[in-house]
Coordinates of C-alpha atoms in Angstrom, one line a residue:
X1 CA 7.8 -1.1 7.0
X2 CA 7.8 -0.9 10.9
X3 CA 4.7 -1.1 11.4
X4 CA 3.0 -3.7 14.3
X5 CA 2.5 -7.1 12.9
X6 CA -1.5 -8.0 12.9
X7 CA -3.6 -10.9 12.8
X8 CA -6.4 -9.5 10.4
X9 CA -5.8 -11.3 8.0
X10 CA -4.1 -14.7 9.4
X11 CA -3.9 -17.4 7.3
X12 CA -5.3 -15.9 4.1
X13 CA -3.4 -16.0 1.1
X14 CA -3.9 -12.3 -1.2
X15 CA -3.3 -11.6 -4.5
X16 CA -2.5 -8.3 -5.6
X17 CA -2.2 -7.4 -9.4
X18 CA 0.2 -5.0 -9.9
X19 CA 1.4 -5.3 -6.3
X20 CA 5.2 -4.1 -6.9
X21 CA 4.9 -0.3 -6.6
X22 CA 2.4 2.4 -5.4
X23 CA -1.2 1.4 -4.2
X24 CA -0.9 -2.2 -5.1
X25 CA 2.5 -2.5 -3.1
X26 CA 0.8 0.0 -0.1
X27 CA -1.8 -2.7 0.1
X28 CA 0.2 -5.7 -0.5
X29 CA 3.1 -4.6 2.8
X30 CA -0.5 -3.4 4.4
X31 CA -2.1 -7.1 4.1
X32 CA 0.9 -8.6 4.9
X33 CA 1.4 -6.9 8.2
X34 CA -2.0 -8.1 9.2
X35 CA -0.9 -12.3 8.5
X36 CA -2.1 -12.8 4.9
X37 CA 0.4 -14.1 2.7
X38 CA 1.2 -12.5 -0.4
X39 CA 1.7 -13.1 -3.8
X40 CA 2.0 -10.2 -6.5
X41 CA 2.2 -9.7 -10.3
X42 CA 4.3 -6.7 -12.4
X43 CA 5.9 -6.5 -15.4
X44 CA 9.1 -5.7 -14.1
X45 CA 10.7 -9.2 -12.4
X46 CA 13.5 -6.2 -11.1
X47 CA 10.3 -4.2 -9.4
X48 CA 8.9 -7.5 -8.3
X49 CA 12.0 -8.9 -6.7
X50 CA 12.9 -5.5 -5.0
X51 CA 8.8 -5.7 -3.5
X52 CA 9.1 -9.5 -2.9
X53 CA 12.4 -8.6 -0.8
X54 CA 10.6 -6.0 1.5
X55 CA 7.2 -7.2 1.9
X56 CA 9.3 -10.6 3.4
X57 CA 10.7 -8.5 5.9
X58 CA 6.8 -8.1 7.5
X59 CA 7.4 -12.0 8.3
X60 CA 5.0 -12.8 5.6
X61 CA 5.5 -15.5 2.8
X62 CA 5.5 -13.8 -0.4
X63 CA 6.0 -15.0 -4.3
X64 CA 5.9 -12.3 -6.9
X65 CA 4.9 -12.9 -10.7
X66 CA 5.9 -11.8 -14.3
X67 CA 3.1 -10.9 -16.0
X68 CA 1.5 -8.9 -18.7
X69 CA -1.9 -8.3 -18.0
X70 CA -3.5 -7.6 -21.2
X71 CA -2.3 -11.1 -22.4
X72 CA -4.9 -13.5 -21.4
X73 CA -2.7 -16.8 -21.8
X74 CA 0.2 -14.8 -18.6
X75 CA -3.0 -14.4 -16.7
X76 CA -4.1 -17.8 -16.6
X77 CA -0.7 -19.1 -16.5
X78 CA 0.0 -17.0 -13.2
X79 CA -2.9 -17.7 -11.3
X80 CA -2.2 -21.7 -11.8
X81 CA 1.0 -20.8 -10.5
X82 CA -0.5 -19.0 -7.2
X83 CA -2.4 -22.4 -7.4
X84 CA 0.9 -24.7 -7.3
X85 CA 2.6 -22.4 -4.8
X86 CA 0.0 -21.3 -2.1
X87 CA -2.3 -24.2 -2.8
X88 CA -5.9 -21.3 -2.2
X89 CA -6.4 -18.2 -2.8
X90 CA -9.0 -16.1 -1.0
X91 CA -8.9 -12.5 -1.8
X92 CA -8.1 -10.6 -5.0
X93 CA -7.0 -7.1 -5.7
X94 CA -7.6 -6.1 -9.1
X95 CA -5.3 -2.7 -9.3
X96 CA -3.6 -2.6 -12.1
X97 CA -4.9 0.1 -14.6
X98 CA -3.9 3.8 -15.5
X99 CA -3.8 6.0 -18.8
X100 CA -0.6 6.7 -21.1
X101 CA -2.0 9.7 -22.7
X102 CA -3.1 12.3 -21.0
X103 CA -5.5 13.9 -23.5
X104 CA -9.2 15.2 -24.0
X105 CA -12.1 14.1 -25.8
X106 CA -10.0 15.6 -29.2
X107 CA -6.4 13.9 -28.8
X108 CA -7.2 10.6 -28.0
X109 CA -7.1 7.8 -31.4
X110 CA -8.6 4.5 -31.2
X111 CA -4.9 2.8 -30.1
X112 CA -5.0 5.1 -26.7
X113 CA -9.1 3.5 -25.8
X114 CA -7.5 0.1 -26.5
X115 CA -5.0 0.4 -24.2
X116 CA -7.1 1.9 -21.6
X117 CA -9.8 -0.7 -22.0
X118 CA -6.8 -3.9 -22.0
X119 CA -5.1 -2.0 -18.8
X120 CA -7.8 -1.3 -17.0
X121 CA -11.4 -3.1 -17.9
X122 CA -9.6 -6.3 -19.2
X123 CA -7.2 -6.9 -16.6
X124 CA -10.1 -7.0 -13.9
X125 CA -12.1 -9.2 -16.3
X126 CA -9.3 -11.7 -17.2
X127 CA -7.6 -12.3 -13.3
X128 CA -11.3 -12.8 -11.7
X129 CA -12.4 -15.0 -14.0
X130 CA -9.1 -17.4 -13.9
X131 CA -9.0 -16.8 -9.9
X132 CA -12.6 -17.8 -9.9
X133 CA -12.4 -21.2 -8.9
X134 CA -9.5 -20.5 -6.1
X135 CA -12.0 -17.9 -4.5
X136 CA -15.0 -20.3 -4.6
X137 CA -13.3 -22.7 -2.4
X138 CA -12.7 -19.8 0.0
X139 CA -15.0 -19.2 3.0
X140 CA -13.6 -15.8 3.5
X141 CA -13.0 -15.1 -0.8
X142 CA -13.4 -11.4 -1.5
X143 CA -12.2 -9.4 -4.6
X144 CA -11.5 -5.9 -4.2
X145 CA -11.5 -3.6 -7.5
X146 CA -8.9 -0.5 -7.7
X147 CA -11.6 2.1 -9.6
X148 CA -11.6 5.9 -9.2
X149 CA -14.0 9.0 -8.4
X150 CA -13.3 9.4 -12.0
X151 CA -15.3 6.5 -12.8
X152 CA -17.9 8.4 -10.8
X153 CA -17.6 12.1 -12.0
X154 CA -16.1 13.3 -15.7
X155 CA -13.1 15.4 -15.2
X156 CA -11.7 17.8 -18.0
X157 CA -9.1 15.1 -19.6
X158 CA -8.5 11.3 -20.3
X159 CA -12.0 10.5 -20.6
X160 CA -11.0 7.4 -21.7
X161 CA -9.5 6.0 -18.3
X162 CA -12.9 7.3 -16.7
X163 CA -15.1 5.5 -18.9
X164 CA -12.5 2.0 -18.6
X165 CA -13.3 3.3 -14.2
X166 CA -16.8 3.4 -14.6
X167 CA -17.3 0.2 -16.2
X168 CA -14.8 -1.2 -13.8
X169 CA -17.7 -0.3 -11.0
X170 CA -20.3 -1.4 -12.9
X171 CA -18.8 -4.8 -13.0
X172 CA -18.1 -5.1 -9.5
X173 CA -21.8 -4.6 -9.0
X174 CA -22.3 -7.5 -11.2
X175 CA -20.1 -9.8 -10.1
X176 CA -21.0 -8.8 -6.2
X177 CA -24.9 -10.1 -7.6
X178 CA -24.0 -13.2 -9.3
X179 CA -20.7 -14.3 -7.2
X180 CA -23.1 -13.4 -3.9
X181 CA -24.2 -16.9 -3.9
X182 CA -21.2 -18.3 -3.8
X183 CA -19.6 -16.4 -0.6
X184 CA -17.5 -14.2 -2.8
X185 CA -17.7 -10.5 -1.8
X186 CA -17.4 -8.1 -4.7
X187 CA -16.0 -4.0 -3.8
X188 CA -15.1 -1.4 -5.4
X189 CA -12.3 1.5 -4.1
X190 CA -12.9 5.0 -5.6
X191 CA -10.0 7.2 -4.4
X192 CA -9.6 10.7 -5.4
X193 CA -5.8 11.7 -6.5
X194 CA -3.3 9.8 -4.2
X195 CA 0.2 10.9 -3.2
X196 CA 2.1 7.6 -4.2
X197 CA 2.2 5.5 -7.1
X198 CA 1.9 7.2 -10.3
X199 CA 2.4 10.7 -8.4
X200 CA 5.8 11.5 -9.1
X201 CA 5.1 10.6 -13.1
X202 CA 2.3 12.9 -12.8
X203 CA 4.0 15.8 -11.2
X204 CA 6.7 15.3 -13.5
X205 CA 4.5 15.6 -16.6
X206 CA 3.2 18.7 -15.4
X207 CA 6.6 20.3 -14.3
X208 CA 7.6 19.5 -18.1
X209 CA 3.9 20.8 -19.7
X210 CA 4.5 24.0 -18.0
X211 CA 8.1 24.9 -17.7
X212 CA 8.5 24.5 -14.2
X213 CA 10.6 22.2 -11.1
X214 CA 9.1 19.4 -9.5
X215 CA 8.7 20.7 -6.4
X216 CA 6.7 23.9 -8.0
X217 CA 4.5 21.5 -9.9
X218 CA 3.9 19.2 -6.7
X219 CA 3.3 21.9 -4.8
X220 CA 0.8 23.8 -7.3
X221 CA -0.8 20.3 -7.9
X222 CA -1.3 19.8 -3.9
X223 CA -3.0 23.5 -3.5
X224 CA -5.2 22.2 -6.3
X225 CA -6.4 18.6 -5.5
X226 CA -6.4 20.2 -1.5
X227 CA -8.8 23.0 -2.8
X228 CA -11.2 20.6 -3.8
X229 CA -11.5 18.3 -0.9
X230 CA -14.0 19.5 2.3
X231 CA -11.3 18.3 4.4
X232 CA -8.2 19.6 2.3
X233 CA -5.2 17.9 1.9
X234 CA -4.8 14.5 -0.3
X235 CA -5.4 10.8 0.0
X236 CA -2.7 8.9 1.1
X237 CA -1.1 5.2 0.1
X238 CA -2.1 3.9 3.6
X239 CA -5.8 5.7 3.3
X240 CA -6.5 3.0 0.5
X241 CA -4.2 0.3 1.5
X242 CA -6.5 0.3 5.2
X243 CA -9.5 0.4 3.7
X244 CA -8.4 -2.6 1.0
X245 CA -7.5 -4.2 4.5
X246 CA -10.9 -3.3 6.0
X247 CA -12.9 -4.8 3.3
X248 CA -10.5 -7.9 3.6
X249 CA -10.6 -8.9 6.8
X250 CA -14.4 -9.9 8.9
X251 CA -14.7 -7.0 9.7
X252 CA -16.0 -6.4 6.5
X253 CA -18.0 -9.4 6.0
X254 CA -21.1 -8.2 5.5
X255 CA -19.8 -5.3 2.6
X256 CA -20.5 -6.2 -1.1
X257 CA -21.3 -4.7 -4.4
X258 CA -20.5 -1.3 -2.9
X259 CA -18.1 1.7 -4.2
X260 CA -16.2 3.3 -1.6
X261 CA -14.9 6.7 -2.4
X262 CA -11.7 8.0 -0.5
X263 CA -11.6 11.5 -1.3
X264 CA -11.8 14.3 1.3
X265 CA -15.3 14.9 0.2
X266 CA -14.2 16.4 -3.2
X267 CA -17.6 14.4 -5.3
X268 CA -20.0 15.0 -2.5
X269 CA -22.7 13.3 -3.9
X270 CA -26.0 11.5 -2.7
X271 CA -25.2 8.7 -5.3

């Protein structure tokens, strides 16, 4: 939270969907530092007001939302309220999403792709439709989509979060094509495993799959991910919370319908 106070991103009011812990809070302090201010969404109002509280301290106005995002009516509802309270809106990061179960092909019942598809597909689908008109009136409106490389290359499990991933980039294609003429810049983010958000849940679940401490599952998890990366070593909160900042500010002006991957090299791949 000590970081240099910026002027990226003066004057711009950001949105960030789940924006009260791990990557959506990284990005939301990040934008913050840079000028914007910030409003945020959770389901927790105890998460929210502890992330309202610091992301204040950056100087930075900041308003933080109850909402469930696979309820379509909370959606609309808190982007009229982002309307009332900061008057424009001109970028968007769609990042909540995430998987439950973690499963292969075999485990997984028709309740655990609902989920994944309301979470992660549905979410994107419902806040940039209702922030639509906000971004429009924007001459600097960008909407920035939380995907993964898993959306871009199958792993061995939840091949239902991939699938919700993929289409997540597909969409941000189309909506970079059609919302083009309208001066709305449309990205996709792709980062590989990143130590922050839903880390600690993850080592956690494999410390308790295999019988072993936190700290030996973290640190077998690390060798892993670091094994698979050109550069070793994993990604980082602030790795995707600069980029997110990057493709936010005019520096990135001329950037749309693309998915950038932040991943060590780990997919590697001419597509």
């Amino acid at each position: 939270m000590n970081k240099s106070k910026g002027t990226e991103l003066k004057g711009r009011v950001a949105f960030i969907t789940g924006g009260s812990r791990g990557i959506g809070f990284a990005i939301a302090v990040a934008m913050a530092t840079e000028g914007a201010s910030i409003a945020i969404c959770g389901r927790s109002k105890k998460d929210l007001n502890k992330a309202v509280a610091l992301i204040k301290k950056t100087g930075a106005k900041c308003r933080g939302y109850v909402t469930d995002a696979t309820d379509a009516g909370q959606v609309k509802d808190t982007v009229a309220d982002i309307k009332k309270d900061f008057k424009r809106l001109d970028i968007l990061v769609n990042n909540i999403g995430g998987a439950l179960k973690f499963a292969n092909f075999e485990g997984l019942n028709d309740s655990d792709w609902q989920e994944v598809f309301d979470i992660n597909l549905m979410s994107m689908v419902r806040f940039s439709r209702e922030a639509l008109p906000l971004l429009r009136q924007s001459k600097c409106a960008r909407i920035i989509n939380m995907a993964s490389v898993s959306g871009k290359r199958p792993g061995n499990f939840i091949p239902h979060y991939g699938a919700m991933k993929a289409a997540m980039i597909h969409l941000s294609k189309y909506l970079s094509n059609q919302w083009g003429r309208y001066g709305i810049l449309v990205n996709a983010i792709c980062p590989h495993t990143v130590k922050g958000g839903a880390w600690v849940k993850d080592v956690a679940d494999r410390a308790k799959r295999e019988g072993s401490t936190f700290k030996q599952a973290e640190e077998k998890i690390m060798k892993e991910i670091s094994s698979k990366t050109i550069l070793g070593g994993v990604v980082e909160l602030d790795d995707v919370a600069n980029l997110a900042v990057y493709l936010a500010s005019d520096k990135g002006k001329f950037i749309t319908g693309s998915c950038l991957v932040i991943d060590g090299g780990a997919v590697n791949s001419i597509f």
